[in-house]
């Protein structure tokens, strides 16, 4: 009988150890699976945001005297356009003189509040609208100032 009691304790100890091992393996698998799948979702979101970037076009550098303003003498800007498609690059190259003229006229006509606005959102919208007026094959979706100096 003493052997049967020891046998039951050994069997019980073996079952407890197996349950602990199985629980550990199941927990490890569960957490590994869900942590990898959430990383995949984050990577998919990053890839989507990278794919959302459209083609760009460097519209050039501009140094413009400001008309009708006593405090600001000039604006220096470097402008980049975000385009709907790459096919628009040919049209922008053809119309580069017209685009430069529109941008220069637009910058010259602005007042101090618009030019010194944080983020320059108003002037970006104005430049985008003025240039889009002359485009045929598509539209500019965004305007970025890579340099904007107002003095």
CSV table of C-alpha atoms in Angstrom, one decimal:
chain,number,residue,atom,x,y,z
A,1,UNK,CA,0.0,0.0,0.0
A,2,UNK,CA,2.9,2.3,0.7
A,3,UNK,CA,3.9,1.8,-2.9
A,4,UNK,CA,0.5,2.7,-4.2
A,5,UNK,CA,0.6,6.0,-2.2
A,6,UNK,CA,4.0,6.8,-3.7
A,7,UNK,CA,2.8,5.9,-7.1
A,8,UNK,CA,-0.2,8.2,-6.8
A,9,UNK,CA,2.1,11.1,-5.7
A,10,UNK,CA,4.4,10.4,-8.6
A,11,UNK,CA,1.5,10.3,-11.0
A,12,UNK,CA,0.0,13.5,-9.5
A,13,UNK,CA,3.4,15.3,-9.7
A,14,UNK,CA,3.8,14.2,-13.3
A,15,UNK,CA,0.4,15.4,-14.2
A,16,UNK,CA,1.0,18.8,-12.5
A,17,UNK,CA,4.3,19.2,-14.3
A,18,UNK,CA,2.7,18.4,-17.7
A,19,UNK,CA,-0.2,20.8,-17.0
A,20,UNK,CA,2.4,23.6,-16.2
A,21,UNK,CA,4.4,22.8,-19.4
A,22,UNK,CA,1.3,22.7,-21.6
A,23,UNK,CA,0.0,26.0,-20.1
A,24,UNK,CA,3.4,27.6,-20.6
A,25,UNK,CA,3.6,26.5,-24.2
A,26,UNK,CA,0.0,27.6,-24.9
A,27,UNK,CA,0.6,31.0,-23.3
A,28,UNK,CA,3.9,31.5,-25.2
A,29,UNK,CA,2.2,30.6,-28.5
A,30,UNK,CA,-0.8,32.8,-27.8
A,31,UNK,CA,1.3,35.9,-26.9
A,32,UNK,CA,3.7,35.3,-29.8
A,33,UNK,CA,0.9,35.0,-32.3
A,34,UNK,CA,-0.9,38.2,-31.2
A,35,UNK,CA,2.3,40.3,-30.9
A,36,UNK,CA,3.4,39.3,-34.4
A,37,UNK,CA,0.0,40.0,-35.9
A,38,UNK,CA,-0.2,43.4,-34.3
A,39,UNK,CA,3.3,44.2,-35.6
A,40,UNK,CA,2.1,43.2,-39.1
A,41,UNK,CA,-0.9,45.5,-38.8
A,42,UNK,CA,1.4,48.4,-37.9
A,43,UNK,CA,3.7,47.6,-40.8
A,44,UNK,CA,0.6,47.6,-43.1
A,45,UNK,CA,-0.4,51.0,-41.9
A,46,UNK,CA,3.1,52.4,-42.5
A,47,UNK,CA,3.2,50.9,-46.0
A,48,UNK,CA,-0.2,52.4,-46.8
A,49,UNK,CA,0.9,55.9,-45.6
A,50,UNK,CA,4.1,55.6,-47.7
A,51,UNK,CA,2.1,54.6,-50.8
A,52,UNK,CA,-0.2,57.6,-50.2
A,53,UNK,CA,2.7,59.9,-51.1
A,54,UNK,CA,2.2,61.1,-54.7
A,55,UNK,CA,4.8,62.2,-57.2
A,56,UNK,CA,6.5,65.6,-56.5
A,57,UNK,CA,7.8,68.4,-58.7
A,58,UNK,CA,10.4,71.0,-57.7
A,59,UNK,CA,8.9,74.3,-58.8
A,60,UNK,CA,12.1,76.2,-58.1
A,61,UNK,CA,13.5,78.9,-55.9
A,62,UNK,CA,12.0,82.4,-55.8
A,63,UNK,CA,13.2,85.7,-54.5
A,64,UNK,CA,10.4,88.3,-54.8
A,65,UNK,CA,10.1,92.0,-53.7
A,66,UNK,CA,6.9,92.7,-52.0
A,67,UNK,CA,4.8,95.5,-53.4
A,68,UNK,CA,2.7,97.9,-51.2
A,69,UNK,CA,4.2,96.8,-47.9
A,70,UNK,CA,6.3,99.0,-45.7
A,71,UNK,CA,7.7,96.4,-43.3
A,72,UNK,CA,8.5,93.4,-45.5
A,73,UNK,CA,11.0,94.0,-48.3
A,74,UNK,CA,11.2,90.5,-49.9
A,75,UNK,CA,10.3,86.9,-49.7
A,76,UNK,CA,12.6,84.0,-50.6
A,77,UNK,CA,10.9,80.6,-51.1
A,78,UNK,CA,11.6,77.2,-52.5
A,79,UNK,CA,8.5,75.4,-53.6
A,80,UNK,CA,7.7,71.7,-54.2
A,81,UNK,CA,4.3,70.6,-55.7
A,82,UNK,CA,2.6,67.2,-54.9
A,83,UNK,CA,1.0,66.0,-58.1
A,84,UNK,CA,-2.0,63.7,-58.9
A,85,UNK,CA,0.1,61.7,-61.4
A,86,UNK,CA,3.6,61.5,-62.9
A,87,UNK,CA,2.1,62.4,-66.3
A,88,UNK,CA,1.7,66.0,-65.1
A,89,UNK,CA,5.5,66.5,-65.0
A,90,UNK,CA,5.6,67.0,-68.8
A,91,UNK,CA,2.9,69.7,-68.6
A,92,UNK,CA,4.6,71.4,-65.7
A,93,UNK,CA,7.9,71.4,-67.6
A,94,UNK,CA,6.2,72.9,-70.6
A,95,UNK,CA,4.4,75.6,-68.6
A,96,UNK,CA,7.3,76.4,-66.3
A,97,UNK,CA,7.4,80.0,-67.4
A,98,UNK,CA,3.7,80.5,-66.8
A,99,UNK,CA,4.0,78.7,-63.4
A,100,UNK,CA,6.9,80.9,-62.3
A,101,UNK,CA,5.0,84.0,-63.3
A,102,UNK,CA,1.9,82.9,-61.3
A,103,UNK,CA,4.0,82.2,-58.3
A,104,UNK,CA,5.9,85.4,-58.4
A,105,UNK,CA,2.7,87.5,-58.9
A,106,UNK,CA,1.0,85.6,-56.1
A,107,UNK,CA,3.9,86.1,-53.7
A,108,UNK,CA,4.2,89.8,-54.6
A,109,UNK,CA,0.6,90.5,-53.9
A,110,UNK,CA,0.5,89.1,-50.3
A,111,UNK,CA,0.3,91.1,-47.1
A,112,UNK,CA,2.3,90.6,-43.9
A,113,UNK,CA,-0.3,88.6,-42.0
A,114,UNK,CA,-0.5,85.9,-44.7
A,115,UNK,CA,3.2,85.7,-45.3
A,116,UNK,CA,4.1,85.4,-41.6
A,117,UNK,CA,1.2,83.0,-40.7
A,118,UNK,CA,2.5,79.9,-38.8
A,119,UNK,CA,2.4,76.9,-41.2
A,120,UNK,CA,1.9,79.2,-44.2
A,121,UNK,CA,-1.4,77.4,-45.0
A,122,UNK,CA,-3.1,80.3,-46.6
A,123,UNK,CA,-0.3,81.1,-49.0
A,124,UNK,CA,0.0,77.5,-49.9
A,125,UNK,CA,-3.7,77.3,-50.8
A,126,UNK,CA,-3.5,80.5,-52.8
A,127,UNK,CA,-0.4,79.3,-54.8
A,128,UNK,CA,-2.0,75.9,-55.4
A,129,UNK,CA,-5.3,77.5,-56.6
A,130,UNK,CA,-3.5,80.0,-58.9
A,131,UNK,CA,-1.3,77.3,-60.5
A,132,UNK,CA,-4.2,74.8,-60.9
A,133,UNK,CA,-6.1,77.4,-62.9
A,134,UNK,CA,-3.6,77.0,-65.8
A,135,UNK,CA,-3.2,73.2,-65.7
A,136,UNK,CA,-5.0,70.8,-68.0
A,137,UNK,CA,-3.8,67.3,-67.4
A,138,UNK,CA,-4.4,67.2,-63.7
A,139,UNK,CA,-4.2,69.2,-60.5
A,140,UNK,CA,-1.6,69.9,-57.8
A,141,UNK,CA,-2.8,68.3,-54.6
A,142,UNK,CA,-0.4,70.0,-52.2
A,143,UNK,CA,2.2,72.7,-52.0
A,144,UNK,CA,5.3,72.5,-49.7
A,145,UNK,CA,7.7,75.3,-48.9
A,146,UNK,CA,11.1,73.7,-48.5
A,147,UNK,CA,12.4,77.2,-47.6
A,148,UNK,CA,10.4,80.3,-46.8
A,149,UNK,CA,12.2,83.5,-45.6
A,150,UNK,CA,10.2,86.7,-45.1
A,151,UNK,CA,12.2,89.9,-44.4
